[in-house]
PDB file of C-alpha atoms in Angstrom:
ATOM      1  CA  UNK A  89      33.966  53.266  27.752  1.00 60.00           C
ATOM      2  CA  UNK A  90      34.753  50.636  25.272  1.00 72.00           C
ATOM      3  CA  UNK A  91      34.312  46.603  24.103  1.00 89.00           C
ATOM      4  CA  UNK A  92      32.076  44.279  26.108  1.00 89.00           C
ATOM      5  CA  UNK A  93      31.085  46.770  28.392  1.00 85.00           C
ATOM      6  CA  UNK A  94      29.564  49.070  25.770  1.00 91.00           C
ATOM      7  CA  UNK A  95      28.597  46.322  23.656  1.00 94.00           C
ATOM      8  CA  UNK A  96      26.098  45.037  26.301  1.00 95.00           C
ATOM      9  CA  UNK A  97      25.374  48.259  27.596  1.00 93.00           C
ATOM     10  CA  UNK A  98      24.077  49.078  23.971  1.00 96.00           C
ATOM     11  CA  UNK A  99      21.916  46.101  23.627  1.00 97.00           C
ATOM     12  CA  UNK A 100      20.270  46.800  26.769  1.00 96.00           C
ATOM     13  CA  UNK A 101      19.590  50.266  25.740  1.00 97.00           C
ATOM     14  CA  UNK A 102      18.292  49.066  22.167  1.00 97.00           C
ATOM     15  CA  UNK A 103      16.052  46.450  23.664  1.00 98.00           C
ATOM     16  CA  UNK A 104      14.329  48.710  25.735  1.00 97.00           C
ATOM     17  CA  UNK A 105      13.774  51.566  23.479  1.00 98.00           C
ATOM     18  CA  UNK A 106      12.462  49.053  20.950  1.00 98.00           C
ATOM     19  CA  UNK A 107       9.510  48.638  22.846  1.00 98.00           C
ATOM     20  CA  UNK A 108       6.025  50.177  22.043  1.00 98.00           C
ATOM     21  CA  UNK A 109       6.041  51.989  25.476  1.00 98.00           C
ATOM     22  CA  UNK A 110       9.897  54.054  25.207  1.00 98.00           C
ATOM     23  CA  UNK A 111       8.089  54.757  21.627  1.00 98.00           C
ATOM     24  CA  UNK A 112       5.188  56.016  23.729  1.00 98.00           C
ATOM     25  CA  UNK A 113       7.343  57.791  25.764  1.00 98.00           C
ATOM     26  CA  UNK A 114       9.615  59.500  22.943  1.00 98.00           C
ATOM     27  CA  UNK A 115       6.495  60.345  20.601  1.00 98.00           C
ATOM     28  CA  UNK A 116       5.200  62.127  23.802  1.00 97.00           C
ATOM     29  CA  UNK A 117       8.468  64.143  24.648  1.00 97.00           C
ATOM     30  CA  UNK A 118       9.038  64.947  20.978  1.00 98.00           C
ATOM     31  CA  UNK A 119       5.208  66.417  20.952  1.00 98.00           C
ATOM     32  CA  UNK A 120       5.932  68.174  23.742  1.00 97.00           C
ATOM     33  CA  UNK A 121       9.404  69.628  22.560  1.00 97.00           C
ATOM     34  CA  UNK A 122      11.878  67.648  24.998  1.00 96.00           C
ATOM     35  CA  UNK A 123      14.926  69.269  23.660  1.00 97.00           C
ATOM     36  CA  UNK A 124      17.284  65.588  22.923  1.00 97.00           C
ATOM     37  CA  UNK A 125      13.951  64.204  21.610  1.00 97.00           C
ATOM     38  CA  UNK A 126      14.846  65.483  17.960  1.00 96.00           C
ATOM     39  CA  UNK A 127      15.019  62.456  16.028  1.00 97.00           C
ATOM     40  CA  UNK A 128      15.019  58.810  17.153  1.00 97.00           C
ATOM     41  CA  UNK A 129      18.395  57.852  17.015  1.00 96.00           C
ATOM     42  CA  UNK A 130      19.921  61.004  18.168  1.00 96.00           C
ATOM     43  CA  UNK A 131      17.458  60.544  21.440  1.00 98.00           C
ATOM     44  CA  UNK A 132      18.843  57.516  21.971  1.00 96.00           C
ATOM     45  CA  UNK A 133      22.385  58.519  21.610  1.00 95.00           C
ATOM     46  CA  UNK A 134      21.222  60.905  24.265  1.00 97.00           C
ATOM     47  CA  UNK A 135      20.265  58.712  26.395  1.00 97.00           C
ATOM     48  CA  UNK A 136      23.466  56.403  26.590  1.00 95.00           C
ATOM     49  CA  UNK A 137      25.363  59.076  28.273  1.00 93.00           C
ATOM     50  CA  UNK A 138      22.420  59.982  30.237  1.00 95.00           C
ATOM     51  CA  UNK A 139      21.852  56.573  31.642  1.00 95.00           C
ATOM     52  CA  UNK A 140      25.259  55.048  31.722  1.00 93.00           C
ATOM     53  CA  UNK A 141      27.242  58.239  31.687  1.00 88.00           C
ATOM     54  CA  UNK A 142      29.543  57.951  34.851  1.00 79.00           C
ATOM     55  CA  UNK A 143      29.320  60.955  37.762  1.00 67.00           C
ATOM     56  CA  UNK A 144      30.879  61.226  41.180  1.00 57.00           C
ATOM     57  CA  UNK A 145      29.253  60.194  43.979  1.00 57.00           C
ATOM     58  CA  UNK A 146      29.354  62.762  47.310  1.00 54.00           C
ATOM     59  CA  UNK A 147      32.582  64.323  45.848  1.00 58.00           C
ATOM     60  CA  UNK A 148      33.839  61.081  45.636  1.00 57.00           C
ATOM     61  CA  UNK A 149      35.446  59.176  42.558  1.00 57.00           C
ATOM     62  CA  UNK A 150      33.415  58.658  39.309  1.00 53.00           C
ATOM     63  CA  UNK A 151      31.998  55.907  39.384  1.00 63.00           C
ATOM     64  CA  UNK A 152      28.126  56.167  39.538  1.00 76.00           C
ATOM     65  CA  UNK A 153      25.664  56.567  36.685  1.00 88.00           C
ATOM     66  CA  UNK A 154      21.479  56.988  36.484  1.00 89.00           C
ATOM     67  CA  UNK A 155      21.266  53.342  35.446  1.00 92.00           C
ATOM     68  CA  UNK A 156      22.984  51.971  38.564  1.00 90.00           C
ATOM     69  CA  UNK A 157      21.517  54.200  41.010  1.00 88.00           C
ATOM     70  CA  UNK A 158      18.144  53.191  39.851  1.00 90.00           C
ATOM     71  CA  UNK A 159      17.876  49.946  38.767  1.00 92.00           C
ATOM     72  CA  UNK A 160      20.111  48.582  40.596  1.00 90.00           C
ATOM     73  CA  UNK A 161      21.200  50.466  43.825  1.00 88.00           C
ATOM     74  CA  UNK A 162      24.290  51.469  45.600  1.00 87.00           C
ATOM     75  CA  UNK A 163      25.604  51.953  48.562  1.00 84.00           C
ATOM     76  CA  UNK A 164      26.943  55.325  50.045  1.00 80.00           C
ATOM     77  CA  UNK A 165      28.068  56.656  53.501  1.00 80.00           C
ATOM     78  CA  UNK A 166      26.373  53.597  54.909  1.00 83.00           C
ATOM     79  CA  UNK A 167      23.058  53.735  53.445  1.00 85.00           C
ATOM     80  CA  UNK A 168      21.134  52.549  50.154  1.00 88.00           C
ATOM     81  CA  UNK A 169      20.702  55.414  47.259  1.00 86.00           C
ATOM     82  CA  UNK A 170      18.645  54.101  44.751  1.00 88.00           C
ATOM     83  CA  UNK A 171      17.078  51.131  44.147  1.00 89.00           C
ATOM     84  CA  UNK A 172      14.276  51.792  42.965  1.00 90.00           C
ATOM     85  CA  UNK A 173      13.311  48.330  40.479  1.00 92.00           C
ATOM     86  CA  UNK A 174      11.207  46.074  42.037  1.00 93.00           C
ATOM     87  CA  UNK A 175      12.918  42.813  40.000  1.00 94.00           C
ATOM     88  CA  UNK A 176      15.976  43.898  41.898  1.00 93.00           C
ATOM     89  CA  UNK A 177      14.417  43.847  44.806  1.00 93.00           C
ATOM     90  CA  UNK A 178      12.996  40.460  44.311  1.00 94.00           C
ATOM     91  CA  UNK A 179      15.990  39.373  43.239  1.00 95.00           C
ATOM     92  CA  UNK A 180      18.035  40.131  45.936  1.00 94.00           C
ATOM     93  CA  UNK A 181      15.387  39.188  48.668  1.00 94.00           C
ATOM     94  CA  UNK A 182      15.382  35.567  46.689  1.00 96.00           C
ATOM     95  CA  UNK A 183      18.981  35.609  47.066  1.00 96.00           C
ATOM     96  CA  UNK A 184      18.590  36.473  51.597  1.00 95.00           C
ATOM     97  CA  UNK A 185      20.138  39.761  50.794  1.00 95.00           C
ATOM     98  CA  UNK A 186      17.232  42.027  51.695  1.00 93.00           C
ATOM     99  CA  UNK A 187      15.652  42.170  55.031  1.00 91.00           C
ATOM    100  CA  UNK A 188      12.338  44.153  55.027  1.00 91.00           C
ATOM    101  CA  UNK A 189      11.822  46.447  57.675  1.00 91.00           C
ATOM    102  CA  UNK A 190       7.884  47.297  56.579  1.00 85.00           C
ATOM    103  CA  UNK A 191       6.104  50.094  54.327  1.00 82.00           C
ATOM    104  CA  UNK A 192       5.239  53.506  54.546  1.00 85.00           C
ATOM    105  CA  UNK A 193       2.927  53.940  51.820  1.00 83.00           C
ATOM    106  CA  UNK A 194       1.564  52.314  48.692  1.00 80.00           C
ATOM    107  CA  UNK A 195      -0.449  54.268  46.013  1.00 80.00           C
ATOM    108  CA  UNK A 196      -2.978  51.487  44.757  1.00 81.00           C
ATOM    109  CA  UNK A 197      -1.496  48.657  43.426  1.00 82.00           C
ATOM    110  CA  UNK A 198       1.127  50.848  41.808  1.00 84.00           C
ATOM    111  CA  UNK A 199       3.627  51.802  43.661  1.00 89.00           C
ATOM    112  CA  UNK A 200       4.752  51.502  47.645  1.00 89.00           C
ATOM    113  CA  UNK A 201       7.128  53.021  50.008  1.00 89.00           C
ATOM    114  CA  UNK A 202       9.450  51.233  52.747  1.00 90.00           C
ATOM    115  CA  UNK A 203      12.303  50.686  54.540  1.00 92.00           C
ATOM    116  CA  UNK A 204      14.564  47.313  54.702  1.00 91.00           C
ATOM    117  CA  UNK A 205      17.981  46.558  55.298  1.00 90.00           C
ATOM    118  CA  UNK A 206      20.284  45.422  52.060  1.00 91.00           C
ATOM    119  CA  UNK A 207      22.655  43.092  53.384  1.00 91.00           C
ATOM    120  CA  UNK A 208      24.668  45.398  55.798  1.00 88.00           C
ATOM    121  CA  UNK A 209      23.084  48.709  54.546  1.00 90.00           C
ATOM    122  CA  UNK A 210      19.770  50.284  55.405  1.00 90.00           C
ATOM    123  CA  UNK A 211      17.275  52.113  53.083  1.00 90.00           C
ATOM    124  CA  UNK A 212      15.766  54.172  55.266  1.00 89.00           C
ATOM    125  CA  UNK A 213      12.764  55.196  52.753  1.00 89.00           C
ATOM    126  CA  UNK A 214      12.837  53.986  49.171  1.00 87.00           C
ATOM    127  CA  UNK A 215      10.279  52.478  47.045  1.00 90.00           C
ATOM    128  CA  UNK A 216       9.121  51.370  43.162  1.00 90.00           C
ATOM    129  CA  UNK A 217       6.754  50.640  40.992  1.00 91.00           C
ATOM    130  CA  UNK A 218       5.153  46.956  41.294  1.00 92.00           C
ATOM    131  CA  UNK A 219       5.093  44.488  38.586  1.00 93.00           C
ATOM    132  CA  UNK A 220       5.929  46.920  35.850  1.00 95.00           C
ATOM    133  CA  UNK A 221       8.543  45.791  33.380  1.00 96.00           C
ATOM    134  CA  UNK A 222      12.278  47.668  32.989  1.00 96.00           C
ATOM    135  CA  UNK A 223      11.615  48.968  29.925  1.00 97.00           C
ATOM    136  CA  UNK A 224       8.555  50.789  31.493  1.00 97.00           C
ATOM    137  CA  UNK A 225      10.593  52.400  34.069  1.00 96.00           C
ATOM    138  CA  UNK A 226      13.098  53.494  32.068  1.00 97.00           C
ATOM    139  CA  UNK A 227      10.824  54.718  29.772  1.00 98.00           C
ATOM    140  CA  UNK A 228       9.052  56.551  32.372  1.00 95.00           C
ATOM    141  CA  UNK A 229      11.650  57.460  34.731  1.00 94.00           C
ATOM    142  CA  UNK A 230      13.053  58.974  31.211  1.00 97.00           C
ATOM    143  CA  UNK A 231       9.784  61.382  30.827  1.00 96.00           C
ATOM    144  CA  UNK A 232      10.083  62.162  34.309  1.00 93.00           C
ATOM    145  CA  UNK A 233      13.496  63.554  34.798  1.00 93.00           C
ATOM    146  CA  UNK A 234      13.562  65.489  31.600  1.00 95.00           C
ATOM    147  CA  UNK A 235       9.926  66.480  31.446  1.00 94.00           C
ATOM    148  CA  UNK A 236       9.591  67.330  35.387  1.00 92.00           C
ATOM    149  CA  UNK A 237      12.815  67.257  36.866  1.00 87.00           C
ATOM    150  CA  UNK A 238      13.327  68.835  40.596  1.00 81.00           C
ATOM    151  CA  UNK A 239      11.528  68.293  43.568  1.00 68.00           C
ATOM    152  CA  UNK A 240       8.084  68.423  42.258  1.00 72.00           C
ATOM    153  CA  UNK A 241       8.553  65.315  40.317  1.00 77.00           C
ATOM    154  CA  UNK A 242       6.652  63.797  37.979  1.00 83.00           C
ATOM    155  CA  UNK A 243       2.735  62.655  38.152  1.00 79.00           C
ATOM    156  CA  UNK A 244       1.443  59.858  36.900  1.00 74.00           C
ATOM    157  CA  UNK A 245      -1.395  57.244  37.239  1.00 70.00           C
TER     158      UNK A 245
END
């Protein structure tokens, strides 16, 4: 990956870990001996591959990376994988693309579960956090796939 693409992808990246929460969230993996979470600036080197770092999809081509899958969706085999930012959400329900199909579950005012249709493609369970800010997720999705990855996932309140 090179020029604009990397460019912008780097700003987002520095933007978010420049807030008070990702330095939350690193002081807490470095105290608790995350293995990337060295230094600073070798974490975040980390984390550009880890984010934006392109895999392949059901076998398929590469094309896929953690960023897109969670913050802002795709589509696969006919159904939604990912998706899991509410601002996209709202976004694309502003925009007529999402047609909600009810909840499931909701935890508080904190996070809910449902089911909707994204344009053509349905999301047959997915769900986010409400009303928490991008650089909170990442910085917490961050914690909880390299503190508490597998099925288990992560706890929080």
């Amino acid at each position: 990956m090179s020029g604009l693409r990397k460019t912008q992808i780097q700003l987002l990246l520095d933007t978010w870990t420049n807030t008070k929460v990702f330095r939350l969230a690193f002081d807490y993996m470095h105290a608790k001996g995350e293995k990337h979470a060295t230094t600073f600036e070798a974490f975040k080197k980390f984390l550009f591959n880890f984010w934006f770092g392109t895999y392949s999809r059901c076998s398929g081509p590469v094309g896929s990376s953690g960023f897109e899958h969670v913050f802002t969706g795709e589509w696969k085999r006919g159904t939604v994988g990912g998706h899991h930012s509410w601002v996209t959400y709202y976004a694309a329900q502003k925009a007529g693309k999402i047609n909600y199909h009810g909840y499931f579950s909701t935890v508080s005012d904190l996070a809910g579960t449902f089911q909707y249709r994204w344009q053509s493609v349905f999301k047959k369970k997915g769900g986010f956090l409400f009303g928490t800010s991008p650089a909170f997720d990442f910085s917490l999705f961050t914690v909880c796939s390299l503190m508490y990855p597998g099925t288990a996932g992560c706890r929080y309140s």
